[in-house]
PDB file of C-alpha atoms in Angstrom:
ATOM      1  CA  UNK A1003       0.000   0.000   0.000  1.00 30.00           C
ATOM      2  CA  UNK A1004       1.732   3.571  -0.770  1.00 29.00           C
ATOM      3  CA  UNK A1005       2.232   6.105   1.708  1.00 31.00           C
ATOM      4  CA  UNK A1006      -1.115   8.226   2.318  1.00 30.00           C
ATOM      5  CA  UNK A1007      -0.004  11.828   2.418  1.00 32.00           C
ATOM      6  CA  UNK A1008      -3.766  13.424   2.199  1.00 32.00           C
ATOM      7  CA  UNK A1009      -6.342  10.787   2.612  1.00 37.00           C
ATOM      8  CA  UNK A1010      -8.489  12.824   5.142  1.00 38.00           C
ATOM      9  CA  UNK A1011     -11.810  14.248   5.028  1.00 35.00           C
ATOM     10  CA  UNK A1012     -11.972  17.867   6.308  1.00 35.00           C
ATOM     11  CA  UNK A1013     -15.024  18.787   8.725  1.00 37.00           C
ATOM     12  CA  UNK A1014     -17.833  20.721   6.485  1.00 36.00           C
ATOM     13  CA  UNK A1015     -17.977  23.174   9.282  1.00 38.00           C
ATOM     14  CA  UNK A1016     -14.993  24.818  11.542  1.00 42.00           C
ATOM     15  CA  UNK A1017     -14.700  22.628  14.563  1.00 44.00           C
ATOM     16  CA  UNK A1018     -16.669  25.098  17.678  1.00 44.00           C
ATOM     17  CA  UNK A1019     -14.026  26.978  19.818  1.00 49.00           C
ATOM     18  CA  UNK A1020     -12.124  24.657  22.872  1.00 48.00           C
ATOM     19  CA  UNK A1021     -13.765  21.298  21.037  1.00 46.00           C
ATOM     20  CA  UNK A1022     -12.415  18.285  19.119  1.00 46.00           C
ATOM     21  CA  UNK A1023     -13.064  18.659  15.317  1.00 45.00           C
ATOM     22  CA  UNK A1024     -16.292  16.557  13.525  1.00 49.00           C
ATOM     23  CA  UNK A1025     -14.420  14.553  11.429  1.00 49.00           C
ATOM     24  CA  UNK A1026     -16.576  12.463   8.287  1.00 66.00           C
ATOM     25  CA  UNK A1027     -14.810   8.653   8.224  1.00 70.00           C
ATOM     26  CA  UNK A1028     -12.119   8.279   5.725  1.00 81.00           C
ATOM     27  CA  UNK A1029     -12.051   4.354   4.405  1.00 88.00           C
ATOM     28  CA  UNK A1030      -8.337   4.503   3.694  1.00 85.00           C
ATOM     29  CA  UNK A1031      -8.341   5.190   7.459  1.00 86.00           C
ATOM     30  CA  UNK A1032     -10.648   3.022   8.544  1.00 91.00           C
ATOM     31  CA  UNK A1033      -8.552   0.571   6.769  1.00 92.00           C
ATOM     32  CA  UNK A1034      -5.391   0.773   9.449  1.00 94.00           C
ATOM     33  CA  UNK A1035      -8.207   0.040  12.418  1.00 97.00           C
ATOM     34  CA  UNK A1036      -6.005  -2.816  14.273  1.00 97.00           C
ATOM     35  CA  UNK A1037      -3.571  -3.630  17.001  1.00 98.00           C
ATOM     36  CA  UNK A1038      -0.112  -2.329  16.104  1.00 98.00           C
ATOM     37  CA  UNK A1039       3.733  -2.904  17.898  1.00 98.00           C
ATOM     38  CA  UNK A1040       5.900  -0.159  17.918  1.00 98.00           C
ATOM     39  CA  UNK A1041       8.891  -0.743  16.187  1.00 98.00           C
ATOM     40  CA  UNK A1042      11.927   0.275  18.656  1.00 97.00           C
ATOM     41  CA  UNK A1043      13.923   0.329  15.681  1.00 96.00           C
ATOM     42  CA  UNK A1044      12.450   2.940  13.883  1.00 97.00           C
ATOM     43  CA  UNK A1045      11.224   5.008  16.968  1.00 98.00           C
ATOM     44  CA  UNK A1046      12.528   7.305  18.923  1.00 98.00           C
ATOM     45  CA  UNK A1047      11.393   8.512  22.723  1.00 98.00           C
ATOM     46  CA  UNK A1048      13.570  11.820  23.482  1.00 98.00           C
ATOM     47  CA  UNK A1049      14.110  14.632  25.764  1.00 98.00           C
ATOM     48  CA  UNK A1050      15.005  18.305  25.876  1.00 97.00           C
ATOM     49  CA  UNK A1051      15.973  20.361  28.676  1.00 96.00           C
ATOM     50  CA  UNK A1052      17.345  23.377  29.179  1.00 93.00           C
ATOM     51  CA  UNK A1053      21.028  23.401  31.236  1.00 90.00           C
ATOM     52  CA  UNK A1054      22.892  26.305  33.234  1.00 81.00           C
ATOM     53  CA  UNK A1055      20.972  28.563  31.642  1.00 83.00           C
ATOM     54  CA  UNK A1056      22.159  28.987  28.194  1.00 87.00           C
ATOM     55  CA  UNK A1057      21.928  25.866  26.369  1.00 91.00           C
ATOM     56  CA  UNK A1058      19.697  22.733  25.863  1.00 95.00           C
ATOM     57  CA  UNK A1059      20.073  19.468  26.496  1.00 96.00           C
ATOM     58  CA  UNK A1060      19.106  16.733  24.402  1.00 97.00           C
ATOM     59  CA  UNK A1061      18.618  12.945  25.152  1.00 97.00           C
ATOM     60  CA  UNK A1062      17.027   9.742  24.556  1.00 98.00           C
ATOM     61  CA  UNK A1063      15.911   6.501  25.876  1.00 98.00           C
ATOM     62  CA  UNK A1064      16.878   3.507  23.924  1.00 97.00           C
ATOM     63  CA  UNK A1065      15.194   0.417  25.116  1.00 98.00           C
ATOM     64  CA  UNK A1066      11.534   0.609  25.168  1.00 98.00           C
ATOM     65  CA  UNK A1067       8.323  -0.727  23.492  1.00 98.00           C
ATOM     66  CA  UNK A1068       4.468  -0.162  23.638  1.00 98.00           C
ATOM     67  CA  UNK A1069       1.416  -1.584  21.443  1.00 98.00           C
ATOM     68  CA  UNK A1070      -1.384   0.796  20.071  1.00 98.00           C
ATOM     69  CA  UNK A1071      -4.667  -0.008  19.283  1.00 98.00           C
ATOM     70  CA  UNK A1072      -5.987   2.367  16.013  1.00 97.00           C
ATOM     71  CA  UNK A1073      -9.804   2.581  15.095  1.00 96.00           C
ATOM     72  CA  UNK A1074      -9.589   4.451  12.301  1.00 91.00           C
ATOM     73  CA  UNK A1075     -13.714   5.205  12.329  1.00 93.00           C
ATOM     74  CA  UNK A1076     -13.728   6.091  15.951  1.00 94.00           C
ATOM     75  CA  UNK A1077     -10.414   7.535  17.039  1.00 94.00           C
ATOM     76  CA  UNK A1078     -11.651   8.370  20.549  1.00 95.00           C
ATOM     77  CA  UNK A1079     -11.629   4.431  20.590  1.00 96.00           C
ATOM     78  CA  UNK A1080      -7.679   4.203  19.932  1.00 97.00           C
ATOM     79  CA  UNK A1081      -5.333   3.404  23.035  1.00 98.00           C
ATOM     80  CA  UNK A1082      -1.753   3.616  23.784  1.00 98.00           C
ATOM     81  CA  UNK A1083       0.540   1.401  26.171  1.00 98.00           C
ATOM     82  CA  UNK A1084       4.303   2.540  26.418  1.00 98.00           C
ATOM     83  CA  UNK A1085       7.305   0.995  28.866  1.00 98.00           C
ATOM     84  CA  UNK A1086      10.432   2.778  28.835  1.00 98.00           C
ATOM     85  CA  UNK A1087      13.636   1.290  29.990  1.00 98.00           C
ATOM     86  CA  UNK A1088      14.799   4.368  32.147  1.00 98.00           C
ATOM     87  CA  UNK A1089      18.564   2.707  32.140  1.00 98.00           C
ATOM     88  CA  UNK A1090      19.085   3.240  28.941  1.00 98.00           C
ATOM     89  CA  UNK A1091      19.256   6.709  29.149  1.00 98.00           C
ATOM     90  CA  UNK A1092      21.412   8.370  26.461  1.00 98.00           C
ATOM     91  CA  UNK A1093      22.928  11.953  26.196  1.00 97.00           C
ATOM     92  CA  UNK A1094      25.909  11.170  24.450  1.00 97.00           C
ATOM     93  CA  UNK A1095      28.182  11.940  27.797  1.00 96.00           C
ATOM     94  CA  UNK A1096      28.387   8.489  30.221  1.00 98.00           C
ATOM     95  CA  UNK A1097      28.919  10.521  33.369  1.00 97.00           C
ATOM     96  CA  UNK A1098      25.878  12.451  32.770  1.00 96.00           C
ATOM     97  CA  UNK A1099      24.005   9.492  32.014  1.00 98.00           C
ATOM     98  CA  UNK A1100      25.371   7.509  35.461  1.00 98.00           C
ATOM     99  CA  UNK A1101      24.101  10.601  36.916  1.00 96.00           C
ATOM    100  CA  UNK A1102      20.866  10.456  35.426  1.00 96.00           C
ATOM    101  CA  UNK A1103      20.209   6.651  36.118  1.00 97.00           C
ATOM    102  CA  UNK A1104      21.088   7.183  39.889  1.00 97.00           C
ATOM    103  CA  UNK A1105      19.407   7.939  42.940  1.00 95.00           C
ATOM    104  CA  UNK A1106      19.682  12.057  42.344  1.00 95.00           C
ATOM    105  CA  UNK A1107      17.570  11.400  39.568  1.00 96.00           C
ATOM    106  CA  UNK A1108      15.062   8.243  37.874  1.00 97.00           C
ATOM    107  CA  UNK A1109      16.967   6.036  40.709  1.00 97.00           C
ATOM    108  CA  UNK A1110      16.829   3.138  38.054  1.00 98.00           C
ATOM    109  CA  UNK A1111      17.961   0.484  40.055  1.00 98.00           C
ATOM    110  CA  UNK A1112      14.937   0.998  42.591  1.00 98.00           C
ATOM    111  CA  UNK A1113      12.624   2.223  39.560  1.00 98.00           C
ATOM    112  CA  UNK A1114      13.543   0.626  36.545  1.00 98.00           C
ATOM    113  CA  UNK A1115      10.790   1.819  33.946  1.00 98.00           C
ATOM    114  CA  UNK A1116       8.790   4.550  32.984  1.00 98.00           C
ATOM    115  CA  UNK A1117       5.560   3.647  32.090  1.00 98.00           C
ATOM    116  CA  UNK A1118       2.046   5.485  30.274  1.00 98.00           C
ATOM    117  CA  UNK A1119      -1.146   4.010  29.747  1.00 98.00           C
ATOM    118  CA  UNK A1120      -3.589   5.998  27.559  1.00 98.00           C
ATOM    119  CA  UNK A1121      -7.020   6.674  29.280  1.00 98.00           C
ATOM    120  CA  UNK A1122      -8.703   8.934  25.934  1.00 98.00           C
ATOM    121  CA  UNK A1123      -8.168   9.986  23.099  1.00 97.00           C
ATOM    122  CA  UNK A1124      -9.098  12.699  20.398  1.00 96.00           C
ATOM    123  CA  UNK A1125      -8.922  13.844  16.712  1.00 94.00           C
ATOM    124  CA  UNK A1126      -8.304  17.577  16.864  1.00 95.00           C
ATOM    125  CA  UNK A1127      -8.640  17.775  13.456  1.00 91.00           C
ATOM    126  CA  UNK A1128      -6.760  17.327  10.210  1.00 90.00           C
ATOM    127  CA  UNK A1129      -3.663  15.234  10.866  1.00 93.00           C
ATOM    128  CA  UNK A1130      -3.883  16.411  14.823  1.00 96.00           C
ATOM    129  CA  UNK A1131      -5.050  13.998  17.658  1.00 96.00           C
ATOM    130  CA  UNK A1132      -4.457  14.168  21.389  1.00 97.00           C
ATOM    131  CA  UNK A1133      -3.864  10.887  23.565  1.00 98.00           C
ATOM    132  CA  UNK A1134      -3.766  11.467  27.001  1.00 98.00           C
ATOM    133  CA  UNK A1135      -2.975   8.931  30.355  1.00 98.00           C
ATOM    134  CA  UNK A1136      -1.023   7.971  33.021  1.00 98.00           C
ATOM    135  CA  UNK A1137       2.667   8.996  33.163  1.00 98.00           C
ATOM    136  CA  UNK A1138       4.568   6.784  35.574  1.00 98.00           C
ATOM    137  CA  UNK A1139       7.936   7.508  36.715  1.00 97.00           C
ATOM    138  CA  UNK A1140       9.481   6.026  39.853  1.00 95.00           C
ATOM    139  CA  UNK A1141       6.754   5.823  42.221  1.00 92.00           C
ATOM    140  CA  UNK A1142       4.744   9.398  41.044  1.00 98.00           C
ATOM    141  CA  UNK A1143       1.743   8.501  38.261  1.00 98.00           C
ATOM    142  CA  UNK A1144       0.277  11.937  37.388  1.00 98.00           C
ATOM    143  CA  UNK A1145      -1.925  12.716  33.888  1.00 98.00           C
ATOM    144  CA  UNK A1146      -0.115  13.432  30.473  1.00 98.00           C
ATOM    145  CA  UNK A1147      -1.395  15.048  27.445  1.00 98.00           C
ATOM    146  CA  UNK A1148       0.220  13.962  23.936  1.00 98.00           C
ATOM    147  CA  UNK A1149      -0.230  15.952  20.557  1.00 97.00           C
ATOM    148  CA  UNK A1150       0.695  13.906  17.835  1.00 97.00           C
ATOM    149  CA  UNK A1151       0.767  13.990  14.141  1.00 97.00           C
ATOM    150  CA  UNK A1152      -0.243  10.914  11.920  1.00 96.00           C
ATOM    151  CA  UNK A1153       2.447  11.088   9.360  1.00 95.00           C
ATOM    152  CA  UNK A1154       0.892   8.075   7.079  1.00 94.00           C
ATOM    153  CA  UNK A1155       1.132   4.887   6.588  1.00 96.00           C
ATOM    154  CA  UNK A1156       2.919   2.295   3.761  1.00 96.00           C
ATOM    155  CA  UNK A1157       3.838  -1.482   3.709  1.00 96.00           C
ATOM    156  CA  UNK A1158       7.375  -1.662   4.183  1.00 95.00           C
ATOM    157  CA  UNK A1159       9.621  -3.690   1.599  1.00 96.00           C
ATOM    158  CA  UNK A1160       9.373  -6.899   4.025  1.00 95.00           C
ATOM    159  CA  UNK A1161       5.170  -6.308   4.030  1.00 96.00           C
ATOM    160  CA  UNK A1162       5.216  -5.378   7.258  1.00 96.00           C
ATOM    161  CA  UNK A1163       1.557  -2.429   7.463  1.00 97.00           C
ATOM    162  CA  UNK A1164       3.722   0.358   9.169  1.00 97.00           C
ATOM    163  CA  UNK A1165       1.537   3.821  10.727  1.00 97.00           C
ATOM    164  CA  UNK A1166       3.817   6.288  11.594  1.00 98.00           C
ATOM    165  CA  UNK A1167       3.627   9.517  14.564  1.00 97.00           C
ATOM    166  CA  UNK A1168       5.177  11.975  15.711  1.00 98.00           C
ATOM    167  CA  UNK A1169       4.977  14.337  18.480  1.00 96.00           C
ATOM    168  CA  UNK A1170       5.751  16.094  21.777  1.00 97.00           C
ATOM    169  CA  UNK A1171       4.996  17.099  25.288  1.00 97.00           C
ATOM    170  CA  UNK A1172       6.041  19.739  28.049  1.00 97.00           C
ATOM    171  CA  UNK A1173       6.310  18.729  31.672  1.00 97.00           C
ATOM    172  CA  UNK A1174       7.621  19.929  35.056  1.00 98.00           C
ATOM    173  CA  UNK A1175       9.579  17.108  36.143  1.00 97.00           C
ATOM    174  CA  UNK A1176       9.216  18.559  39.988  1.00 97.00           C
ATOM    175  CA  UNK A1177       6.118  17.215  39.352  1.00 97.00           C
ATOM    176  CA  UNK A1178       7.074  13.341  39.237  1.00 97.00           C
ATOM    177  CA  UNK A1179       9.389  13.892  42.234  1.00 95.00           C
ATOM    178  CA  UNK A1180      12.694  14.612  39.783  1.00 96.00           C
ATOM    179  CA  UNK A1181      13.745  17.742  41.698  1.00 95.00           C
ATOM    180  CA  UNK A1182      18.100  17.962  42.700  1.00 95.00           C
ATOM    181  CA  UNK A1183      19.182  20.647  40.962  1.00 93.00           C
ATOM    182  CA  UNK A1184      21.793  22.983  41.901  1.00 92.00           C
ATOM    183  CA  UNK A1185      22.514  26.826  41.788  1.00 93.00           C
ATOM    184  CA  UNK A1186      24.981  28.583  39.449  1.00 90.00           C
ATOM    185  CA  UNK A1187      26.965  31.631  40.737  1.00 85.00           C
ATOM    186  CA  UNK A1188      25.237  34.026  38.620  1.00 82.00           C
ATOM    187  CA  UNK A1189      22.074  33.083  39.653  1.00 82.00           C
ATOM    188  CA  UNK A1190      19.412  30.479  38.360  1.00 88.00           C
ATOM    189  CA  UNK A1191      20.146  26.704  38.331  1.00 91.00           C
ATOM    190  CA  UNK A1192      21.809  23.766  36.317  1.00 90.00           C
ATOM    191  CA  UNK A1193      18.766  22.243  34.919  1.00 94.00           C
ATOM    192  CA  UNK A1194      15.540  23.671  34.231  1.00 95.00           C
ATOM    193  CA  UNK A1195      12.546  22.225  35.539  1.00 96.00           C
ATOM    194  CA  UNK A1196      10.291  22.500  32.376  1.00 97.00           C
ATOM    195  CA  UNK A1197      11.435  19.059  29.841  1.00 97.00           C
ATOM    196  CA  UNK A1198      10.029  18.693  26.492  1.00 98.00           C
ATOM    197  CA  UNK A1199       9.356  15.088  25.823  1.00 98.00           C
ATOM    198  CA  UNK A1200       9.857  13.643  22.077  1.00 98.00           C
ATOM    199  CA  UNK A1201       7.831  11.046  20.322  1.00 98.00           C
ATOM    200  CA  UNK A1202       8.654   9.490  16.815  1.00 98.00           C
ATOM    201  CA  UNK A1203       7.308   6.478  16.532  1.00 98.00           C
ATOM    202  CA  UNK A1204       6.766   3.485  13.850  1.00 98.00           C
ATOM    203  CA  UNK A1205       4.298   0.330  14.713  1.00 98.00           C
ATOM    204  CA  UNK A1206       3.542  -2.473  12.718  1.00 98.00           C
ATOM    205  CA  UNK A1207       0.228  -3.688  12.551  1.00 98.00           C
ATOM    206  CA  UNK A1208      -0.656  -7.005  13.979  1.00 97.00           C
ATOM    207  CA  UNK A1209      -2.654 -10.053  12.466  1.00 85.00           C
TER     208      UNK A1209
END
């Protein structure tokens, strides 16, 4: 199947102010309705943040895996499931990362994933949906808005059905308990609280 680039049906009417979009059924994505893997190969979970002030951060976790469930006719029907090996945290610099992993920080040897569980979900309109759940990380669980962008979908050259998104988040990671920091002479502090989270991901559709 090739790569759909434009195969939705706009609303006839502007979507009302502070609700989802109306959207009319598209077949093509009615089609990709199904339970899907995400393919750690081709996906990416990331993180920005900003450090001492001047520059940003960037980082990602290697090891992880989820499964999705799409209804293409009903998307407020679609689900998300996500487990994130917090050890393999990755930011290019292995002291950093030791850092990260230990107790000041994720503590990964007491808390060794970081987990989210959809609870809804939303078409916002055009290419635009919203998934939101239950961020886990140590022992903290608080709710977690996701925009994402459906970027298509195409059978790969092994005939593998592949759906692709992409998308991000912002969080205060005070708020899962992720607060050692420390202050700079000049004023402010090493890390910023505020972390953009990164989601690329590729899943292959099951059955």
């Amino acid at each position: 199947m090739a790569l759909f680039s434009s195969r939705r049906t706009r609303a006839a009417a502007a979507p009302v102010e502070g609700t989802a979009a109306t959207l009319t059924v598209d077949p093509a994505l009615a089609a990709l309705t199904g339970d899907y893997v995400i393919d750690p190969a081709h996906s990416s979970i990331g993180f920005t943040v900003r450090h001492a002030m001047v520059t940003n951060v960037r980082g990602s976790f290697t090891r992880h895996e989820g499964t999705l469930h799409l209804d293409g006719s009903d998307p407020s029907r679609s689900t998300a499931a996500i487990d994130v090996e917090i050890a393999s945290v990755d930011t290019g610099i292995a002291d950093r990362d030791a850092h990260l992993r230990g107790s000041d920080f994720f503590d990964a040897d007491a808390f060794p994933k970081m987990t989210f569980r959809s609870t809804s979900a939303a078409a916002l309109g055009g290419d635009t949906y919203r998934i939101t759940g239950d961020l886990t990380i140590k022992d903290v669980t608080r709710p977690l808005s996701i925009d994402l962008e459906f970027a298509g979908s195409a059978t790969d050259v092994y005939g593998n059905e592949r759906v692709g998104f992409e998308g991000s988040a912002d969080i205060l990671r005070s708020d899962w308990g992720l607060t050692w920091n420390a202050a700079l002479e000049a004023g402010g502090v090493m890390v910023s609280d505020k972390v953009k989270l990164t989601f690329d991901i590729s899943a292959i559709k099951q059955g």
